JSON list of C-alpha atoms in Angstrom, two decimals:
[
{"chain": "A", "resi": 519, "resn": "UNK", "atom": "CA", "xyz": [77.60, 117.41, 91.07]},
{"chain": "A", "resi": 520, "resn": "UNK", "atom": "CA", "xyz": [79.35, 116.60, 94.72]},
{"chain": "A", "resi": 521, "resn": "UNK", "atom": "CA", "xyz": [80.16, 119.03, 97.39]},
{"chain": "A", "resi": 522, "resn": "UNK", "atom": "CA", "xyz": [83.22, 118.40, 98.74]},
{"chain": "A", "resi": 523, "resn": "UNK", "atom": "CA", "xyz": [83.95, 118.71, 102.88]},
{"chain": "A", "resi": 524, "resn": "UNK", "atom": "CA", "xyz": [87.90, 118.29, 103.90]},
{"chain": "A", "resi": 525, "resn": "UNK", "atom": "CA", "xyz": [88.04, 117.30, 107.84]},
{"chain": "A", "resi": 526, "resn": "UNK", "atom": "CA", "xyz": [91.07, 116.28, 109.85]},
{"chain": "A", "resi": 527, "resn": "UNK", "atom": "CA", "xyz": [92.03, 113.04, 111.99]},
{"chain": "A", "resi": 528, "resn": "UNK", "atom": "CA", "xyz": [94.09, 114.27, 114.59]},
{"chain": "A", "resi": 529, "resn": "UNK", "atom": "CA", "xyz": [97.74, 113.49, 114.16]},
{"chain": "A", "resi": 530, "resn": "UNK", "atom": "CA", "xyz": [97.88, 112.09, 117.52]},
{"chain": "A", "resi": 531, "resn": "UNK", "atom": "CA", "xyz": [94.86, 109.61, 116.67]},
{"chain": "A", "resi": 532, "resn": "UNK", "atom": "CA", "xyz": [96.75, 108.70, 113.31]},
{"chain": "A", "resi": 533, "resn": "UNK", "atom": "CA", "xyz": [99.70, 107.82, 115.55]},
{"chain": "A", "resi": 534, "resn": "UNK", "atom": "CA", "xyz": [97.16, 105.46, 117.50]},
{"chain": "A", "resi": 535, "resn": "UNK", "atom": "CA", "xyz": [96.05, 103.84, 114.65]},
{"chain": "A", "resi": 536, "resn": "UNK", "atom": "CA", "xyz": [99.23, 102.97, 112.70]},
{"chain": "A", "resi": 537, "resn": "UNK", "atom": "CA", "xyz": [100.51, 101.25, 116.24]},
{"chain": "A", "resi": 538, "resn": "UNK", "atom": "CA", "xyz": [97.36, 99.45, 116.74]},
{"chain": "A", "resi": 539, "resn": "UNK", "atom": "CA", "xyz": [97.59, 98.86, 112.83]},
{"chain": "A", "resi": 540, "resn": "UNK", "atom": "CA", "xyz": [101.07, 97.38, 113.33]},
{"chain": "A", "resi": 541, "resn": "UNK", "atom": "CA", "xyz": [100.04, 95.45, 116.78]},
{"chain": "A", "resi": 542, "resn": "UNK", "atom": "CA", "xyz": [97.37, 93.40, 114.94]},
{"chain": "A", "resi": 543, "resn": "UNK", "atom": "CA", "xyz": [99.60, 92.32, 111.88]},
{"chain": "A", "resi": 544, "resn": "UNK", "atom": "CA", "xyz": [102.56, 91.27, 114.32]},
{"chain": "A", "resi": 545, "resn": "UNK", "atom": "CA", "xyz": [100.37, 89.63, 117.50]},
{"chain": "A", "resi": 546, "resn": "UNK", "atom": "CA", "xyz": [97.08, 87.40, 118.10]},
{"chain": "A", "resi": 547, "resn": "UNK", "atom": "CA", "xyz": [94.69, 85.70, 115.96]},
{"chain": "A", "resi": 548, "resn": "UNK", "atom": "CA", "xyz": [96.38, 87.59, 113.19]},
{"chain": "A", "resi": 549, "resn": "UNK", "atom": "CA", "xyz": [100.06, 86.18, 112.98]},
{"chain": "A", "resi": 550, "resn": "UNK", "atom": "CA", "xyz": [97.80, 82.76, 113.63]},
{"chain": "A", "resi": 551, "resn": "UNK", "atom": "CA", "xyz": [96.53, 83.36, 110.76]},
{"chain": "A", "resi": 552, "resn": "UNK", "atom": "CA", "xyz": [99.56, 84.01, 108.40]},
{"chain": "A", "resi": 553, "resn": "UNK", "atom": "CA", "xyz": [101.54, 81.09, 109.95]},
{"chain": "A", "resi": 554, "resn": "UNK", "atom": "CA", "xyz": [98.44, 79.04, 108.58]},
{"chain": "A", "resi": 555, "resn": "UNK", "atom": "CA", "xyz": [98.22, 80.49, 105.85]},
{"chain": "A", "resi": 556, "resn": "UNK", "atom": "CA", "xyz": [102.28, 80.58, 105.08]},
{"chain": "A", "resi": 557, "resn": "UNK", "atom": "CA", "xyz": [101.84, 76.73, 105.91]},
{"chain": "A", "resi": 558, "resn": "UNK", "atom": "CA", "xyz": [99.04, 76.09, 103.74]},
{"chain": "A", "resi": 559, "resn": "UNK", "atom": "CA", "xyz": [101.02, 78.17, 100.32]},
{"chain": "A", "resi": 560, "resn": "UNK", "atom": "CA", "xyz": [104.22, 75.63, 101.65]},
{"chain": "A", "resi": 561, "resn": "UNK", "atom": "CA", "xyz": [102.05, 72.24, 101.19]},
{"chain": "A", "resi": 562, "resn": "UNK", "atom": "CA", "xyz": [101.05, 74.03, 98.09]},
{"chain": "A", "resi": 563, "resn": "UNK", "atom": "CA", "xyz": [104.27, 74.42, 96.62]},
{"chain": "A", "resi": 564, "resn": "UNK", "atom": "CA", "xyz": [103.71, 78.23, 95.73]},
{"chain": "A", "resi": 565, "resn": "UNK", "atom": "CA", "xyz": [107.23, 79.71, 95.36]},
{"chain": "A", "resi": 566, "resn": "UNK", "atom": "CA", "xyz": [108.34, 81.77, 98.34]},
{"chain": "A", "resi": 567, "resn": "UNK", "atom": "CA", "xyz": [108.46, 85.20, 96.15]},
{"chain": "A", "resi": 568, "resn": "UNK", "atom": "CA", "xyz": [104.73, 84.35, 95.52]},
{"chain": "A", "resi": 569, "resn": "UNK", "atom": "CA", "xyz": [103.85, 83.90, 99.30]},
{"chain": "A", "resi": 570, "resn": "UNK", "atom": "CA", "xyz": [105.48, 87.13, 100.20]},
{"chain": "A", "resi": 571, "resn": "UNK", "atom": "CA", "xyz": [103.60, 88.89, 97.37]},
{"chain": "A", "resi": 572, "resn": "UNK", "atom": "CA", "xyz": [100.41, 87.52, 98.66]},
{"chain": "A", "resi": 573, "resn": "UNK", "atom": "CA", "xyz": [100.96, 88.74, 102.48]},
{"chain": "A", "resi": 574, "resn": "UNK", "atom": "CA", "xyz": [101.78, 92.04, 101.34]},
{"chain": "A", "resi": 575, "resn": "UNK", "atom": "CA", "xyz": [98.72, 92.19, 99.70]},
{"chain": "A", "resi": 576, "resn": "UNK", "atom": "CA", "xyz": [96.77, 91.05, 102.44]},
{"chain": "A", "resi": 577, "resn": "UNK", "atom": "CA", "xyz": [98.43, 93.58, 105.21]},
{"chain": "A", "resi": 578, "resn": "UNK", "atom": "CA", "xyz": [97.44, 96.28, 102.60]},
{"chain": "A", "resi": 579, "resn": "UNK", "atom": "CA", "xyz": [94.07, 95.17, 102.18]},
{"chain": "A", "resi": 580, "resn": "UNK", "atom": "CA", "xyz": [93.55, 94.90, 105.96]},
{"chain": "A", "resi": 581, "resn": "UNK", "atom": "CA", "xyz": [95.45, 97.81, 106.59]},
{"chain": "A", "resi": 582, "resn": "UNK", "atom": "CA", "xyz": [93.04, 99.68, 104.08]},
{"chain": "A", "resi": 583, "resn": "UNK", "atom": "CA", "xyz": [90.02, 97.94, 105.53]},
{"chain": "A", "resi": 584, "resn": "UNK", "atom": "CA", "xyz": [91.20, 98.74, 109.21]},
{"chain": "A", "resi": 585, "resn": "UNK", "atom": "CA", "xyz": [91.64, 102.74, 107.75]},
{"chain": "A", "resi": 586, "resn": "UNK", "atom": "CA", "xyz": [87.84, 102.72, 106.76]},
{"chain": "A", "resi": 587, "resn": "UNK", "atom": "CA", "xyz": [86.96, 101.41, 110.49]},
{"chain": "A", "resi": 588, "resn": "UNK", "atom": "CA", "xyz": [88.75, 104.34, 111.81]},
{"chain": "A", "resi": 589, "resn": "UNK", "atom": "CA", "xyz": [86.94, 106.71, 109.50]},
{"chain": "A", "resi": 590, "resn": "UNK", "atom": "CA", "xyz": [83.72, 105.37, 110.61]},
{"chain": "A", "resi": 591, "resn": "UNK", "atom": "CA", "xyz": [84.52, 105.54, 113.96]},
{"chain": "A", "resi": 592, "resn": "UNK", "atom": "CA", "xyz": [85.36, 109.80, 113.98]},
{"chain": "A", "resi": 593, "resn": "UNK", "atom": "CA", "xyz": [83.32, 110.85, 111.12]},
{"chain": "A", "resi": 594, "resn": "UNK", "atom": "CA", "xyz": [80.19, 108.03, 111.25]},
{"chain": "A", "resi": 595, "resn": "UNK", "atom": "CA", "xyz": [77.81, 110.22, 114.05]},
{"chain": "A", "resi": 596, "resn": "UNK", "atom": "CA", "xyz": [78.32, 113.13, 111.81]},
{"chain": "A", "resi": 597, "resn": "UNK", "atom": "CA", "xyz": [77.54, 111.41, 108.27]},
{"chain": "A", "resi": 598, "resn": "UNK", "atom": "CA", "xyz": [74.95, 110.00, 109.89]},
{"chain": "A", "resi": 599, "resn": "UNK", "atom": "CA", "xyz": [72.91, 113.57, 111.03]},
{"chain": "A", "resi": 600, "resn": "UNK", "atom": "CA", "xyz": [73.64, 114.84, 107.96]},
{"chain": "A", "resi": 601, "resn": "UNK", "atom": "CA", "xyz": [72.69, 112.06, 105.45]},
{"chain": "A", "resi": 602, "resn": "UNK", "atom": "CA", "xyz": [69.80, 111.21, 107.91]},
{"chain": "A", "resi": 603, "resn": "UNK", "atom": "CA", "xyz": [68.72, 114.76, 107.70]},
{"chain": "A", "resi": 604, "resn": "UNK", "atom": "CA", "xyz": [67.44, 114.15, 104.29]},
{"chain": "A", "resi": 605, "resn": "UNK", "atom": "CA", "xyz": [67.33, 110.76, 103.78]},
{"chain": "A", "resi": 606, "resn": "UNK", "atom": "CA", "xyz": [65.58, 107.29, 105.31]},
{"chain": "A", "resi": 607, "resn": "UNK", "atom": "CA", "xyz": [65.76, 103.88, 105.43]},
{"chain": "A", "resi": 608, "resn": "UNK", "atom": "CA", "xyz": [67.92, 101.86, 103.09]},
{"chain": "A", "resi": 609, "resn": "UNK", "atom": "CA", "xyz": [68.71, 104.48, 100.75]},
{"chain": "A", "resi": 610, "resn": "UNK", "atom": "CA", "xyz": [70.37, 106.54, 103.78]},
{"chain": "A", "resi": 611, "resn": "UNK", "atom": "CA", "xyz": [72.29, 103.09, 105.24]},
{"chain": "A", "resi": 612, "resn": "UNK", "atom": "CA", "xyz": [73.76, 102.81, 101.11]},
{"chain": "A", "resi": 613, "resn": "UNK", "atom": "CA", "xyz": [74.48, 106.69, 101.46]},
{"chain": "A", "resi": 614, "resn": "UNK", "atom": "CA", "xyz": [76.61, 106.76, 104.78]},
{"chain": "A", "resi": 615, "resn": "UNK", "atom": "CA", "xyz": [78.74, 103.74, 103.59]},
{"chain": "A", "resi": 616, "resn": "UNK", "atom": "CA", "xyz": [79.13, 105.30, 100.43]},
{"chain": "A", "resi": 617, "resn": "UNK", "atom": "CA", "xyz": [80.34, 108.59, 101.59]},
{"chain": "A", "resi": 618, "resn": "UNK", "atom": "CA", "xyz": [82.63, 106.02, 104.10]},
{"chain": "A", "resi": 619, "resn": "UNK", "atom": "CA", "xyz": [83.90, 103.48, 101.15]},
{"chain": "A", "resi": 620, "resn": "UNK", "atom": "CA", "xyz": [85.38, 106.56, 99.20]},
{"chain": "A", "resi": 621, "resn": "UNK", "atom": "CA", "xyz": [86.51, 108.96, 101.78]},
{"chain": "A", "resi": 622, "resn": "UNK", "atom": "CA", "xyz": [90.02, 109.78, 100.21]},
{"chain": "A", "resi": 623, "resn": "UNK", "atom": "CA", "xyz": [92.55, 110.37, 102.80]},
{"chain": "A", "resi": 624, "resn": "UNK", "atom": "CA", "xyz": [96.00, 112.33, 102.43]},
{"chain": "A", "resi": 625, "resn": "UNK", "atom": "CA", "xyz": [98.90, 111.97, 105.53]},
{"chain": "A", "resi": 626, "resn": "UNK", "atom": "CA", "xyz": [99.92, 115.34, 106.38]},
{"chain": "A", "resi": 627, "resn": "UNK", "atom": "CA", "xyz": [103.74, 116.11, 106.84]},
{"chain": "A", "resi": 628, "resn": "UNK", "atom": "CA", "xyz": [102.42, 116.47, 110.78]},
{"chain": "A", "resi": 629, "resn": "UNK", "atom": "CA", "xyz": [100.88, 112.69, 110.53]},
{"chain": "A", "resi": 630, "resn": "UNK", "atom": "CA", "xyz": [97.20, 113.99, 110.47]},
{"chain": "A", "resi": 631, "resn": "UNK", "atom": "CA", "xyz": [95.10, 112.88, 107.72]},
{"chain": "A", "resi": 632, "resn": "UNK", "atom": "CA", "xyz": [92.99, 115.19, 105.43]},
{"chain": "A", "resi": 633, "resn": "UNK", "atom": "CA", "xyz": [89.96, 113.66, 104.71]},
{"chain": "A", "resi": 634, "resn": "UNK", "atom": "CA", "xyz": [87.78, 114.34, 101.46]},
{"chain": "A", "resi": 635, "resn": "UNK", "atom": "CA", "xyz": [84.13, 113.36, 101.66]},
{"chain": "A", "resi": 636, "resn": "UNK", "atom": "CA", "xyz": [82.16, 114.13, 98.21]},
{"chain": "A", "resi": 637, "resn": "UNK", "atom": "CA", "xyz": [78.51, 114.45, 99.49]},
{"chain": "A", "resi": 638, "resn": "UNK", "atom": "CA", "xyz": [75.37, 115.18, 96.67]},
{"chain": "A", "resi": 639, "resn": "UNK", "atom": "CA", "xyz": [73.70, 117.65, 98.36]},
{"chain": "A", "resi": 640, "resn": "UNK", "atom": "CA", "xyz": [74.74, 120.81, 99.74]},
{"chain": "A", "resi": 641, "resn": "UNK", "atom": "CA", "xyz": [72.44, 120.55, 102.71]},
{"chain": "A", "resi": 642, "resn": "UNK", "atom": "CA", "xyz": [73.84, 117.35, 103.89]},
{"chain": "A", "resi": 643, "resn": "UNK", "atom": "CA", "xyz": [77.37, 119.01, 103.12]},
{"chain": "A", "resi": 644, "resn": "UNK", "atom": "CA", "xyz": [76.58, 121.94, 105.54]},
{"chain": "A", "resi": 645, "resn": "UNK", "atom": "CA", "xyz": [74.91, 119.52, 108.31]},
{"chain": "A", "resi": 646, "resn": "UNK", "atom": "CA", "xyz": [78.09, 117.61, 107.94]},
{"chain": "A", "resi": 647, "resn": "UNK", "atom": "CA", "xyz": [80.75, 120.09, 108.41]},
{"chain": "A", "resi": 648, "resn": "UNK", "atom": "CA", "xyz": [78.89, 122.14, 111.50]},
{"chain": "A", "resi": 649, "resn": "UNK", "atom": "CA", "xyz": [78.14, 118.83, 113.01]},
{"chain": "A", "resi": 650, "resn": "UNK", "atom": "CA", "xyz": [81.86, 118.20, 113.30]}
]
């Protein structure tokens, strides 16, 4: 059985993230990396449809990946009481990324995010939602 909490990310923090999001794919060490990468899927003869496939894929992976940083970063101190609160070592450290990994998100029509964690316990439920 899980115990689901729902929580909110700000819509004005979502807005922060998709620009930041969007800075990082289109500036720095990042557009380095897709001209080198472009360049490399050119000397390897991999048709152009193929290339664009494969950067879209990327973006959504980092994108995603980029997402689960931003969950950490609001909702980490709070996992963290409440899984700690019943939990040690590395079976608490497997618990808090799980409960990160598969924290669904759903944009609201105001650009917030509802966020669904599924903990196992009830008690680390509770110490999760007053601790936010």
């Amino acid at each position: 059985m899980s115990i689901t909490v729902q929580k909110t990310i700000p819509a004005e923090r979502m807005r922060q993230f998709h620009q930041m999001v969007d800075r990082w794919l289109q500036e720095g060490p990042i557009k380095l990396a897709t001209n080198a990468t472009i360049t490399a899927m050119d000397n390897a003869e991999i048709p152009k449809e193929e290339q664009a496939a494969i950067i879209e894929d990327r973006d959504i992976i980092m994108k995603h990946n980029m997402r689960l940083g931003l969950v950490s970063e609001v909702f980490a101190p709070a996992i963290e009481k409440a899984v700690k609160s019943s939990r040690s070592g590395s079976e608490a450290q497997d618990e808090i990324a799980r409960l990160i990994v598969t924290a669904v998100g759903i944009r609201q029509d105001d650009e917030s995010e509802l966020v669904t964690f599924n903990f196992a316990t009830q008690s680390e439920a509770d110490v999760f939602d007053a601790s936010i």
